Coordinates of C-alpha atoms and ligand atoms in Angstrom, one line a residue:
M973 CA 25.8 -35.6 21.9
E974 CA 25.0 -36.0 18.5
Q975 CA 27.0 -39.4 16.9
N976 CA 27.9 -39.3 13.2
F977 CA 26.3 -41.9 11.6
D978 CA 27.6 -43.5 8.1
M979 CA 23.7 -44.6 6.9
A980 CA 25.2 -44.8 3.2
G981 CA 28.1 -47.6 4.9
L982 CA 25.1 -49.5 7.2
L983 CA 22.8 -50.2 4.4
E984 CA 26.5 -51.4 1.8
W985 CA 27.0 -52.9 5.2
Y986 CA 23.1 -55.2 4.9
I987 CA 23.8 -55.8 1.0
D988 CA 26.8 -57.2 1.5
A989 CA 25.1 -59.7 4.2
G990 CA 22.7 -60.4 1.7
V991 CA 19.7 -58.0 2.9
D992 CA 17.7 -56.9 -0.4
E993 CA 14.7 -56.5 1.5
V994 CA 13.1 -54.6 4.5
C995 CA 10.1 -56.1 6.5
G996 CA 9.2 -53.1 8.7
D997 CA 10.7 -49.9 10.1
A998 CA 11.9 -51.3 13.7
P999 CA 14.6 -54.7 14.4
V1000 CA 13.3 -57.6 15.9
L1001 CA 15.0 -59.5 17.8
S1002 CA 13.0 -62.6 17.5
I1003 CA 15.1 -64.7 20.1
C1004 CA 13.5 -62.4 23.0
R1005 CA 10.0 -63.6 20.9
S1006 CA 9.1 -66.3 23.7
K1007 CA 9.1 -63.3 26.5
E1008 CA 5.8 -62.0 24.9
K1009 CA 2.4 -61.6 26.8
P1010 CA 0.2 -63.8 24.7
E1011 CA -2.0 -60.7 24.2
E1012 CA 0.6 -58.7 22.6
K1013 CA 1.2 -62.1 20.3
A1014 CA -2.3 -61.9 19.4
L1015 CA -1.7 -58.3 18.3
E1016 CA 1.2 -59.3 16.7
S1017 CA -0.4 -61.9 14.8
V1018 CA -3.0 -59.6 14.1
A1019 CA -0.8 -57.2 12.5
V1020 CA 1.4 -60.0 10.6
K1021 CA -2.0 -60.8 8.9
T1022 CA -2.8 -57.2 7.9
A1023 CA 0.2 -56.7 6.5
A1024 CA 0.3 -59.9 4.5
A1025 CA -3.3 -58.6 2.8
A1026 CA -1.3 -55.0 2.3
V1027 CA 1.6 -56.9 -0.1
R1028 CA -0.8 -59.3 -2.0
P1029 CA -0.8 -56.5 -4.0
A1030 CA 2.7 -56.4 -4.7
I1031 CA 3.5 -60.0 -4.7
T1032 CA 0.8 -60.2 -7.3
T1033 CA 3.0 -57.1 -9.2
L1034 CA 6.4 -58.8 -9.0
A1035 CA 4.5 -62.5 -10.5
Q1036 CA 3.6 -59.4 -13.3
T1037 CA 7.1 -58.3 -13.8
T1038 CA 8.7 -61.7 -13.8
T1039 CA 6.5 -63.2 -16.0
S1040 CA 7.2 -60.0 -18.5
A1041 CA 11.0 -60.0 -17.9
C1042 CA 10.6 -63.6 -19.0
K1043 CA 9.4 -63.0 -22.2
N1044 CA 10.7 -60.4 -22.7
A1045 CA 14.8 -62.3 -22.1
R1046 CA 13.0 -64.9 -24.6
E1047 CA 12.5 -62.5 -27.5
L1048 CA 15.5 -62.0 -27.4
C1049 CA 16.9 -64.8 -26.9
E1050 CA 15.2 -65.3 -30.4
K1051 CA 16.7 -61.9 -32.4
A1052 CA 20.4 -63.0 -31.1
Q1053 CA 22.3 -65.0 -33.9
N1054 CA 25.4 -65.2 -32.2
L1055 CA 27.2 -65.1 -28.9
A1056 CA 28.4 -62.0 -28.9
E1057 CA 25.1 -60.4 -30.0
L1058 CA 23.5 -62.6 -27.3
K1059 CA 26.2 -61.4 -25.1
E1060 CA 25.4 -57.3 -25.9
M1061 CA 21.7 -58.1 -25.2
V1062 CA 22.1 -59.8 -21.2
C1063 CA 24.5 -56.6 -20.7
A1064 CA 21.6 -54.5 -21.7
F1065 CA 19.1 -56.3 -20.6
E1066 CA 17.0 -54.7 -17.5
G1067 CA 14.6 -57.2 -16.7
C1068 CA 16.8 -58.8 -13.4
A1069 CA 16.7 -56.2 -10.3
L1070 CA 20.0 -58.2 -9.2
K1071 CA 22.2 -55.8 -12.4
F1072 CA 21.3 -53.0 -10.1
N1073 CA 23.5 -54.1 -7.6
A1074 CA 26.0 -55.8 -9.3
K1075 CA 29.1 -53.9 -10.3
S1076 CA 29.3 -56.7 -14.1
T1077 CA 27.4 -58.7 -16.0
V1078 CA 29.1 -61.8 -15.8
F1079 CA 28.8 -63.5 -19.4
G1080 CA 29.6 -67.2 -20.3
A1081 CA 33.9 -67.2 -21.4
G1082 CA 35.6 -69.8 -23.2
N1083 CA 36.4 -72.0 -25.7
L1084 CA 33.4 -71.7 -28.2
K1085 CA 33.8 -75.0 -29.8
A1086 CA 34.1 -76.4 -26.3
E1087 CA 33.1 -80.4 -26.1
L1088 CA 31.9 -79.5 -22.2
M1089 CA 30.7 -76.6 -20.8
I1090 CA 31.1 -75.6 -17.2
I1091 CA 27.6 -74.1 -15.2
G1092 CA 28.1 -72.2 -11.7
E1093 CA 25.3 -71.0 -10.0
A1094 CA 26.2 -67.0 -10.1
P1095 CA 29.0 -64.3 -9.9
G1096 CA 30.4 -64.4 -6.7
A1097 CA 32.8 -60.9 -5.3
D1098 CA 35.8 -61.6 -7.8
E1099 CA 34.3 -62.8 -10.6
D1100 CA 31.5 -59.6 -9.9
R1101 CA 34.6 -57.2 -9.6
L1102 CA 36.5 -58.7 -11.7
G1103 CA 33.9 -59.3 -15.0
A1104 CA 34.4 -62.9 -15.8
P1105 CA 33.2 -66.6 -14.5
F1106 CA 34.9 -68.8 -12.0
V1107 CA 38.1 -66.4 -11.0
G1108 CA 38.0 -66.5 -7.4
R1109 CA 38.9 -69.3 -5.1
S1110 CA 36.3 -71.3 -6.5
G1111 CA 37.8 -70.9 -9.9
H1112 CA 41.1 -71.8 -8.7
L1113 CA 39.9 -74.9 -7.4
L1114 CA 37.8 -76.0 -10.2
E1115 CA 40.8 -75.4 -12.8
K1116 CA 43.1 -77.7 -10.8
M1117 CA 39.8 -80.6 -10.8
L1118 CA 40.2 -79.5 -14.3
L1119 CA 43.9 -80.2 -15.1
A1120 CA 44.0 -83.1 -13.4
I1121 CA 41.7 -84.5 -15.9
G1122 CA 43.9 -83.7 -18.8
L1123 CA 41.6 -79.9 -19.2
K1124 CA 42.7 -76.5 -19.1
R1125 CA 40.6 -73.5 -18.7
E1126 CA 40.8 -72.7 -22.2
D1127 CA 39.6 -76.1 -23.4
V1128 CA 36.0 -75.2 -21.7
Y1129 CA 33.1 -72.9 -21.9
I1130 CA 32.4 -71.5 -18.4
T1131 CA 29.3 -70.1 -17.7
N1132 CA 26.6 -69.4 -14.6
V1133 CA 22.9 -69.6 -14.8
L1134 CA 23.0 -65.9 -13.1
P1135 CA 25.2 -63.4 -14.6
W1136 CA 24.4 -61.2 -11.5
R1137 CA 25.8 -61.6 -8.5
P1138 CA 23.1 -62.0 -5.7
P1139 CA 23.6 -59.9 -3.2
G1140 CA 25.5 -61.5 -0.5
N1141 CA 26.3 -64.3 -2.5
R1142 CA 22.4 -65.7 -1.2
T1143 CA 21.5 -68.3 -2.7
P1144 CA 19.3 -66.4 -6.2
T1145 CA 15.1 -66.9 -6.0
D1146 CA 13.0 -68.6 -8.4
A1147 CA 11.7 -65.5 -9.9
E1148 CA 16.1 -64.5 -10.8
V1149 CA 16.3 -68.2 -11.8
A1150 CA 13.1 -67.7 -14.4
V1151 CA 13.9 -64.7 -16.2
C1152 CA 18.1 -65.3 -16.5
L1153 CA 17.3 -69.2 -18.1
P1154 CA 16.6 -68.5 -21.4
F1155 CA 20.2 -66.7 -22.0
L1156 CA 21.5 -70.2 -20.1
K1157 CA 19.7 -72.1 -22.7
R1158 CA 20.7 -70.1 -25.9
Q1159 CA 24.1 -70.1 -24.4
I1160 CA 24.2 -74.0 -24.9
E1161 CA 22.4 -73.7 -28.1
F1162 CA 25.5 -71.8 -29.3
I1163 CA 27.9 -73.8 -28.1
K1164 CA 26.6 -77.0 -28.6
P1165 CA 29.0 -78.9 -25.7
K1166 CA 29.0 -82.7 -26.1
I1167 CA 28.8 -82.8 -22.3
I1168 CA 27.6 -80.1 -19.4
L1169 CA 28.6 -80.5 -16.4
L1170 CA 26.5 -78.8 -13.4
L1171 CA 28.3 -77.4 -10.2
G1172 CA 25.9 -77.3 -7.5
G1173 CA 22.1 -77.9 -6.8
S1174 CA 21.2 -74.2 -7.9
A1175 CA 22.3 -75.3 -11.1
A1176 CA 21.6 -78.9 -11.6
N1177 CA 17.9 -78.0 -10.6
A1178 CA 17.5 -74.7 -13.4
L1179 CA 18.7 -76.7 -16.2
L1180 CA 16.9 -79.9 -15.3
D1181 CA 13.8 -78.5 -13.7
N1182 CA 13.8 -80.7 -10.9
A1183 CA 14.1 -79.9 -7.0
E1184 CA 16.2 -83.4 -6.4
S1185 CA 19.3 -82.5 -3.6
I1186 CA 22.7 -82.5 -5.8
S1187 CA 23.7 -85.5 -3.2
R1188 CA 21.2 -87.3 -5.2
L1189 CA 21.8 -85.9 -8.8
R1190 CA 25.4 -85.8 -8.6
G1191 CA 27.3 -88.7 -10.2
R1192 CA 24.9 -89.9 -12.6
W1193 CA 24.5 -88.9 -16.2
L1194 CA 21.6 -87.5 -16.7
E1195 CA 20.3 -85.2 -20.2
Y1196 CA 18.7 -81.8 -20.6
I1197 CA 17.1 -81.7 -23.8
M1198 CA 17.2 -78.2 -26.2
A1199 CA 14.4 -76.6 -27.3
D1200 CA 15.0 -78.2 -31.0
K1201 CA 14.8 -81.6 -28.9
T1202 CA 18.1 -82.5 -29.4
P1203 CA 20.0 -84.1 -25.9
I1204 CA 22.6 -83.6 -24.2
T1205 CA 24.6 -85.8 -21.9
A1206 CA 24.7 -83.8 -18.1
L1207 CA 26.4 -84.9 -15.2
A1208 CA 25.6 -82.7 -11.4
S1209 CA 28.2 -82.4 -9.5
F1210 CA 28.9 -80.9 -6.1
H1211 CA 29.8 -77.1 -6.2
P1212 CA 33.5 -75.9 -5.7
A1213 CA 32.3 -73.9 -3.4
Y1214 CA 30.8 -76.3 -0.7
L1215 CA 34.4 -78.5 -1.4
L1216 CA 36.5 -75.9 -0.4
R1217 CA 34.0 -75.8 2.9
N1218 CA 33.4 -79.3 3.1
S1219 CA 36.7 -81.2 1.7
A1220 CA 35.2 -84.4 2.9
Q1221 CA 33.4 -84.6 -0.1
K1222 CA 36.4 -83.7 -2.9
A1223 CA 36.9 -87.7 -3.5
K1224 CA 33.2 -87.9 -4.8
A1225 CA 33.7 -84.9 -6.4
W1226 CA 37.1 -86.5 -7.9
S1227 CA 35.1 -89.8 -9.0
D1228 CA 32.5 -87.5 -10.8
F1229 CA 35.5 -86.1 -12.7
L1230 CA 36.9 -89.0 -13.2
R1231 CA 33.3 -90.3 -15.3
L1232 CA 33.7 -87.3 -16.9
M1233 CA 37.3 -87.8 -18.5
K1234 CA 36.2 -91.3 -19.9
K1235 CA 33.0 -89.8 -21.2
L1236 CA 34.4 -87.2 -23.4
K1237 CA 37.4 -89.5 -24.2
E1238 CA 34.6 -91.5 -26.1
N1239 CA 33.4 -91.2 -29.5
Ligands
LIG673 N1 30.3 -69.6 -8.2 C1 29.4 -70.5 -8.7 O1 29.0 -70.5 -9.0 N2 30.0 -69.0 -10.4 C2 31.0 -68.5 -10.4 O2 31.4 -67.6 -11.4 C3 32.0 -68.2 -9.6 C4 31.4 -68.9 -7.9

């Protein structure tokens, strides 16, 4: 009996689950691997090496594509005279493949004269649907935390490292971050905030160009140096999405927000 197979539905399900690459035609059940005979394993290892050699040119191509997309992004940023122009350029930019899976380009939003600029990782499903940063569950928690230190959403400028949602909310790749980073840095130049709040490890690592864990980075006064060498005070804290899953860490985030409030009140 012929089955009615919904291929488009299956692909959509894969994309939502974060699958964005296909490594072979047949699925592999990795938990069964231990039952393989040694000779089968050896054959598989030759096949893997051959396949690796075959994809090497593809990796080189990816590196070249990334390098030229980064250059293109930097050139656009130099041309942008203001935030509105930059937003238009980001919306028209085609150098990041994430754009083609996303429904919206989620550019920064909020007070253009904000003293506090908040940077997250990337839009989630709600942000992608609505076209604005931090408007889902994480955004609601962020708004509550801001209110607790006397700030409304309209007081701050909120943006993300990436303006496009990675499929299934997977962690952005280094290449995606590298391509989109110039757009974030240019937003910082236009807003010139007094303090930058980095939410989560991805945002902190991308902007501060380090690989330290968020647990080590959070709660310390850090510095982001702009292209013209102006230093901007930065503070890293846990991402609200992480706090929603680990409420035991909310006390640490609260102490970070209190430090932030104190600093914002200093002249
Ligand atoms: N998480 C982020 O990092 N940014 C958003 O805009 C929403 C969720």
